[in-house]
Amino acid sequence: PSPFQQMINITESTFSSYIAYNNNFANFEYFYANGTIIPAWIESNSSGKLITWAKLTPSIAASGKLTIYLGFASKTTNLLSSSGTNGIGEAPQLSSTYAQYDDGASVFTFYDNFAGTSLNTSKWTSLASVYSINNGLQITATPSTTDNNFLESVSTYSTPLIVEIYRYTTTSNWFGFSFPDTYTTGGVLFYDQNGWAMYQDSSELNGGSESLNTWYIQTGILATSGQALENINYNNVISSSTGYYSGTSGNIYVGDNGGRGTIQWLRTRAYPPNGVMPSVSFGGVS
């Protein structure tokens, strides 16, 4: 599809003579053959592997390919940028100043890093009885079947798509996304950085009095610094045929059913063709 968010893993040792990255500094960017910079975002950096996402606008035909370029500046030139039009951005928690270089809104279909101390009302309507924002989102009401303890996206989004969160928590809890209508094999996947575990239950929201079914993502106890999404085997998650939203569009709802955690970003991205992320291969450096 176009646009498409392509995951690209960079093994730093392969380009050790050229690449430099340390969360507050990056000397690389992606571009097309005509020199146009590709909006891109660094998700994580662990064990010498950078997980990045590039927003590709040309469609790739079945069994086809698209050549893009990974450009390196000098090791003293910082190309980190929040603009989405030059350089490359990164996840908000990576930089020492929260979201200083975050261009996620330019890369993903829907994105929020919950920066600052107030809700972005151009993106969300609050249905939550208790929530706070302080460079991250917390929804902390005691769970109840009568609570409408969620944020609702202002806009609706078409399926198929994938919704993902990055968060950390100090308690085991359930985290919810919702779409109206029913669920079956179809078009939306939800998961987070600690792997994935999903179930659906229409009785958990408003005691089942509304036609709003809810996905809950069960997460374990994580360190307060959180964990990167690299723990996910993306292909296995994407190829699962269990429980997809079957409608054509809907709002995104995000809430915390009684747990105690902080969501640092939420994103949606295009569903890969046939559930398989296109493969990536690297040429030589010239």
Short mmCIF file of C-alpha atoms in Angstrom, two decimals:
data_model
loop_
_atom_site.label_atom_id
_atom_site.label_comp_id
_atom_site.label_asym_id
_atom_site.label_seq_id
_atom_site.Cartn_x
_atom_site.Cartn_y
_atom_site.Cartn_z
CA PRO A 1 0.00 0.00 0.00
CA SER A 2 0.95 3.65 -0.25
CA PRO A 3 2.08 5.04 2.07
CA PHE A 4 3.76 2.12 3.81
CA GLN A 5 5.88 2.03 6.97
CA GLN A 6 8.81 -0.29 6.25
CA MET A 7 10.86 -1.67 9.11
CA ILE A 8 14.61 -1.56 8.39
CA ASN A 9 17.11 -3.10 10.80
CA ILE A 10 20.62 -1.70 10.63
CA THR A 11 23.50 -3.76 12.01
CA GLU A 12 25.88 -1.04 13.12
CA SER A 13 29.00 -3.19 12.82
CA THR A 14 28.35 -3.55 9.08
CA PHE A 15 28.77 0.21 8.68
CA SER A 16 31.15 0.88 11.57
CA SER A 17 33.41 3.07 9.41
CA TYR A 18 30.52 5.39 8.58
CA ILE A 19 27.69 5.29 11.15
CA ALA A 20 27.39 7.15 14.44
CA TYR A 21 24.43 7.01 16.82
CA ASN A 22 24.04 7.60 20.56
CA ASN A 23 20.37 8.61 21.13
CA ASN A 24 21.18 12.35 20.98
CA PHE A 25 23.16 12.09 17.75
CA ALA A 26 22.72 10.33 14.42
CA ASN A 27 24.62 10.93 11.21
CA PHE A 28 22.43 8.99 8.77
CA GLU A 29 19.21 9.40 6.81
CA TYR A 30 17.21 7.66 4.07
CA PHE A 31 16.51 9.13 0.62
CA TYR A 32 15.26 8.25 -2.85
CA ALA A 33 17.41 8.23 -5.99
CA ASN A 34 16.38 11.82 -6.76
CA GLY A 35 17.69 12.99 -3.38
CA THR A 36 14.30 13.40 -1.66
CA ILE A 37 14.61 12.64 2.05
CA ILE A 38 12.36 9.83 3.30
CA PRO A 39 10.61 10.49 6.63
CA ALA A 40 12.11 7.95 9.03
CA TRP A 41 12.10 7.17 12.75
CA ILE A 42 14.45 5.25 15.03
CA GLU A 43 12.54 2.90 17.32
CA SER A 44 15.36 1.41 19.39
CA ASN A 45 19.05 0.70 19.61
CA SER A 46 20.15 -2.51 21.30
CA SER A 47 23.12 -4.84 21.01
CA GLY A 48 24.43 -3.04 17.96
CA LYS A 49 21.14 -3.24 16.08
CA LEU A 50 19.11 -0.19 15.12
CA ILE A 51 15.41 -0.73 14.39
CA THR A 52 14.18 2.03 12.10
CA TRP A 53 10.99 2.77 10.15
CA ALA A 54 10.82 4.54 6.80
CA LYS A 55 7.61 5.92 5.32
CA LEU A 56 7.62 4.85 1.68
CA THR A 57 5.26 6.58 -0.75
CA PRO A 58 5.87 4.60 -3.97
CA SER A 59 3.85 1.39 -4.06
CA ILE A 60 5.85 -1.78 -4.66
CA ALA A 61 4.32 -4.26 -7.10
CA ALA A 62 3.91 -7.89 -6.09
CA SER A 63 7.30 -9.65 -6.40
CA GLY A 64 8.79 -6.22 -7.12
CA LYS A 65 11.34 -4.12 -5.27
CA LEU A 66 12.19 -0.52 -4.49
CA THR A 67 15.72 0.79 -4.08
CA ILE A 68 16.27 3.52 -1.51
CA TYR A 69 19.50 4.87 -0.09
CA LEU A 70 21.03 5.09 3.38
CA GLY A 71 23.24 8.17 3.47
CA PHE A 72 25.97 8.90 6.03
CA ALA A 73 27.21 12.37 6.93
CA SER A 74 30.48 12.86 8.78
CA LYS A 75 30.63 11.39 12.27
CA THR A 76 30.45 14.92 13.69
CA THR A 77 27.29 15.96 11.80
CA ASN A 78 24.02 15.42 13.67
CA LEU A 79 21.07 14.62 11.37
CA LEU A 80 18.53 13.97 14.12
CA SER A 81 15.48 16.12 13.45
CA SER A 82 11.82 16.31 14.43
CA SER A 83 10.83 17.94 11.13
CA GLY A 84 10.08 14.81 9.11
CA THR A 85 11.50 16.57 6.03
CA ASN A 86 15.23 16.21 6.66
CA GLY A 87 17.49 13.90 8.63
CA ILE A 88 15.87 11.22 10.77
CA GLY A 89 13.79 11.25 13.94
CA GLU A 90 13.62 8.92 16.92
CA ALA A 91 11.26 7.67 19.60
CA PRO A 92 10.58 10.27 22.31
CA GLN A 93 12.14 8.39 25.23
CA LEU A 94 15.49 7.95 23.46
CA SER A 95 16.71 11.54 23.65
CA SER A 96 17.76 13.18 26.92
CA THR A 97 15.12 15.88 26.32
CA TYR A 98 11.81 14.08 25.87
CA ALA A 99 10.65 14.01 22.22
CA GLN A 100 13.33 16.49 21.10
CA TYR A 101 13.88 14.61 17.85
CA ASP A 102 10.55 12.81 17.52
CA ASP A 103 9.11 12.93 13.99
CA GLY A 104 6.72 10.02 14.49
CA ALA A 105 3.75 12.07 13.31
CA SER A 106 5.45 12.39 9.91
CA VAL A 107 6.11 8.65 9.64
CA PHE A 108 3.04 6.87 11.03
CA THR A 109 -0.62 7.06 10.06
CA PHE A 110 -1.64 8.17 13.56
CA TYR A 111 0.85 9.02 16.26
CA ASP A 112 1.04 10.63 19.68
CA ASN A 113 3.94 10.80 22.12
CA PHE A 114 1.87 12.51 24.86
CA ALA A 115 4.57 15.17 25.27
CA GLY A 116 4.06 18.00 27.72
CA THR A 117 1.39 18.11 30.41
CA SER A 118 -1.90 18.45 28.52
CA LEU A 119 -3.95 16.27 26.19
CA ASN A 120 -3.69 17.00 22.48
CA THR A 121 -7.36 17.69 21.79
CA SER A 122 -6.80 17.74 18.04
CA LYS A 123 -6.09 14.00 18.36
CA TRP A 124 -8.10 12.82 21.37
CA THR A 125 -11.42 13.24 23.13
CA SER A 126 -11.28 12.27 26.80
CA LEU A 127 -13.70 9.65 28.06
CA ALA A 128 -11.42 8.98 31.02
CA SER A 129 -12.43 9.77 34.57
CA VAL A 130 -8.84 9.93 35.82
CA TYR A 131 -5.82 10.52 33.61
CA SER A 132 -2.67 12.60 33.58
CA ILE A 133 -0.11 13.60 30.96
CA ASN A 134 3.49 14.39 31.79
CA ASN A 135 5.65 13.31 28.86
CA GLY A 136 3.58 10.17 28.75
CA LEU A 137 -0.02 9.14 29.42
CA GLN A 138 -1.34 7.57 32.61
CA ILE A 139 -4.93 6.47 33.10
CA THR A 140 -5.29 5.43 36.70
CA ALA A 141 -8.94 5.04 37.68
CA THR A 142 -9.98 2.00 39.66
CA PRO A 143 -11.43 -0.50 37.16
CA SER A 144 -15.18 -0.78 37.04
CA THR A 145 -17.63 -2.16 34.53
CA THR A 146 -19.35 1.24 34.62
CA ASP A 147 -16.20 3.23 33.81
CA ASN A 148 -15.69 4.74 30.39
CA ASN A 149 -12.02 5.13 31.20
CA PHE A 150 -10.57 5.69 27.74
CA LEU A 151 -9.32 8.32 25.34
CA GLU A 152 -11.04 8.29 21.96
CA SER A 153 -9.34 9.43 18.77
CA VAL A 154 -11.00 12.44 17.14
CA SER A 155 -10.58 10.90 13.69
CA THR A 156 -11.57 7.50 12.41
CA TYR A 157 -9.11 5.22 10.64
CA SER A 158 -9.62 2.66 7.93
CA THR A 159 -8.65 -0.98 8.19
CA PRO A 160 -6.51 -2.89 7.73
CA LEU A 161 -3.98 -1.31 10.07
CA ILE A 162 -1.74 -2.13 13.02
CA VAL A 163 -1.88 -0.30 16.36
CA GLU A 164 1.12 -0.40 18.70
CA ILE A 165 2.17 1.15 21.99
CA TYR A 166 5.38 1.67 23.92
CA ARG A 167 4.91 1.75 27.64
CA TYR A 168 6.35 0.77 30.95
CA THR A 169 4.52 -0.41 34.03
CA THR A 170 5.22 -1.46 37.58
CA THR A 171 2.18 -3.71 37.88
CA SER A 172 0.63 -6.44 35.81
CA ASN A 173 -2.37 -4.99 34.05
CA TRP A 174 -4.61 -4.98 31.05
CA PHE A 175 -4.45 -2.35 28.38
CA GLY A 176 -7.33 -1.72 26.02
CA PHE A 177 -7.92 -0.65 22.47
CA SER A 178 -11.40 -0.52 21.05
CA PHE A 179 -13.21 -0.35 17.76
CA PRO A 180 -16.97 -0.47 17.31
CA ASP A 181 -18.71 -3.40 15.66
CA THR A 182 -17.52 -7.00 15.82
CA TYR A 183 -14.28 -8.92 15.59
CA THR A 184 -13.32 -11.78 13.33
CA THR A 185 -10.56 -12.61 10.89
CA GLY A 186 -10.05 -9.26 9.19
CA GLY A 187 -7.86 -6.22 9.53
CA VAL A 188 -6.46 -4.84 12.83
CA LEU A 189 -3.71 -6.11 15.10
CA PHE A 190 -2.88 -4.74 18.54
CA TYR A 191 0.29 -5.45 20.46
CA ASP A 192 2.92 -3.88 22.65
CA GLN A 193 6.60 -4.10 23.45
CA ASN A 194 6.43 -7.07 25.80
CA GLY A 195 5.27 -9.54 23.21
CA TRP A 196 1.57 -9.95 22.62
CA ALA A 197 -1.43 -11.47 24.31
CA MET A 198 -4.92 -10.49 23.22
CA TYR A 199 -8.50 -11.27 24.04
CA GLN A 200 -11.79 -9.60 23.33
CA ASP A 201 -14.67 -8.99 25.70
CA SER A 202 -17.63 -6.72 25.06
CA SER A 203 -18.74 -6.95 28.71
CA GLU A 204 -15.77 -5.05 30.14
CA LEU A 205 -16.74 -1.59 28.92
CA ASN A 206 -19.87 0.03 30.38
CA GLY A 207 -21.02 -3.36 31.54
CA GLY A 208 -21.60 -4.37 27.94
CA SER A 209 -24.30 -1.73 27.56
CA GLU A 210 -22.67 -0.21 24.48
CA SER A 211 -21.88 -1.82 21.15
CA LEU A 212 -18.18 -1.30 21.80
CA ASN A 213 -15.93 -4.33 21.93
CA THR A 214 -12.54 -3.97 23.55
CA TRP A 215 -9.17 -5.51 22.96
CA TYR A 216 -7.11 -6.00 26.08
CA ILE A 217 -3.37 -6.49 25.81
CA GLN A 218 -1.93 -8.23 28.84
CA THR A 219 1.51 -7.09 29.85
CA GLY A 220 3.75 -8.38 32.58
CA ILE A 221 5.76 -6.45 35.12
CA LEU A 222 8.43 -4.46 33.31
CA ALA A 223 11.33 -2.41 34.54
CA THR A 224 10.42 1.25 35.02
CA SER A 225 12.65 2.15 32.08
CA GLY A 226 10.51 0.07 29.75
CA GLN A 227 11.55 -2.31 27.02
CA ALA A 228 11.92 -1.88 23.29
CA LEU A 229 9.56 -3.33 20.72
CA GLU A 230 12.46 -5.34 19.33
CA ASN A 231 11.33 -8.20 21.60
CA ILE A 232 8.49 -8.81 19.20
CA ASN A 233 8.82 -11.23 16.33
CA TYR A 234 6.93 -8.97 13.94
CA ASN A 235 6.31 -11.62 11.28
CA ASN A 236 4.80 -14.09 13.74
CA VAL A 237 2.53 -11.48 15.25
CA ILE A 238 1.41 -10.11 11.92
CA SER A 239 0.69 -13.51 10.42
CA SER A 240 -1.57 -14.60 13.27
CA SER A 241 -5.14 -15.20 12.15
CA THR A 242 -6.67 -14.88 15.62
CA GLY A 243 -9.20 -12.15 16.20
CA TYR A 244 -8.97 -9.21 13.86
CA TYR A 245 -11.42 -6.33 13.71
CA SER A 246 -13.72 -6.92 10.77
CA GLY A 247 -15.10 -3.44 10.17
CA THR A 248 -13.86 -0.97 7.57
CA SER A 249 -13.12 1.97 9.88
CA GLY A 250 -13.36 3.12 13.48
CA ASN A 251 -12.00 5.33 16.21
CA ILE A 252 -9.03 4.29 18.31
CA TYR A 253 -9.64 4.02 22.04
CA VAL A 254 -6.79 3.80 24.50
CA GLY A 255 -7.17 3.08 28.19
CA ASP A 256 -5.70 1.32 31.19
CA ASN A 257 -8.07 -1.03 32.97
CA GLY A 258 -6.85 -0.54 36.52
CA GLY A 259 -3.14 -1.01 35.94
CA ARG A 260 -0.43 1.47 36.74
CA GLY A 261 1.74 2.34 33.78
CA THR A 262 2.87 5.10 31.45
CA ILE A 263 2.28 5.04 27.71
CA GLN A 264 5.02 6.98 25.94
CA TRP A 265 3.79 6.63 22.40
CA LEU A 266 1.00 5.13 20.34
CA ARG A 267 1.20 4.61 16.60
CA THR A 268 -0.73 3.05 13.76
CA ARG A 269 0.89 1.79 10.60
CA ALA A 270 -0.10 0.10 7.36
CA TYR A 271 -0.83 -3.59 7.39
CA PRO A 272 1.80 -5.45 5.31
CA PRO A 273 0.66 -7.19 2.13
CA ASN A 274 -0.60 -10.68 3.01
CA GLY A 275 0.61 -10.03 6.57
CA VAL A 276 4.27 -10.26 5.61
CA MET A 277 6.71 -7.38 6.04
CA PRO A 278 8.69 -6.94 2.80
CA SER A 279 12.28 -8.14 3.15
CA VAL A 280 15.23 -5.74 3.18
CA SER A 281 18.68 -6.27 1.75
CA PHE A 282 21.67 -3.92 1.68
CA GLY A 283 24.03 -3.19 -1.15
CA GLY A 284 27.60 -1.95 -0.77
CA VAL A 285 28.75 1.47 0.36
CA SER A 286 29.87 3.85 -2.37
#
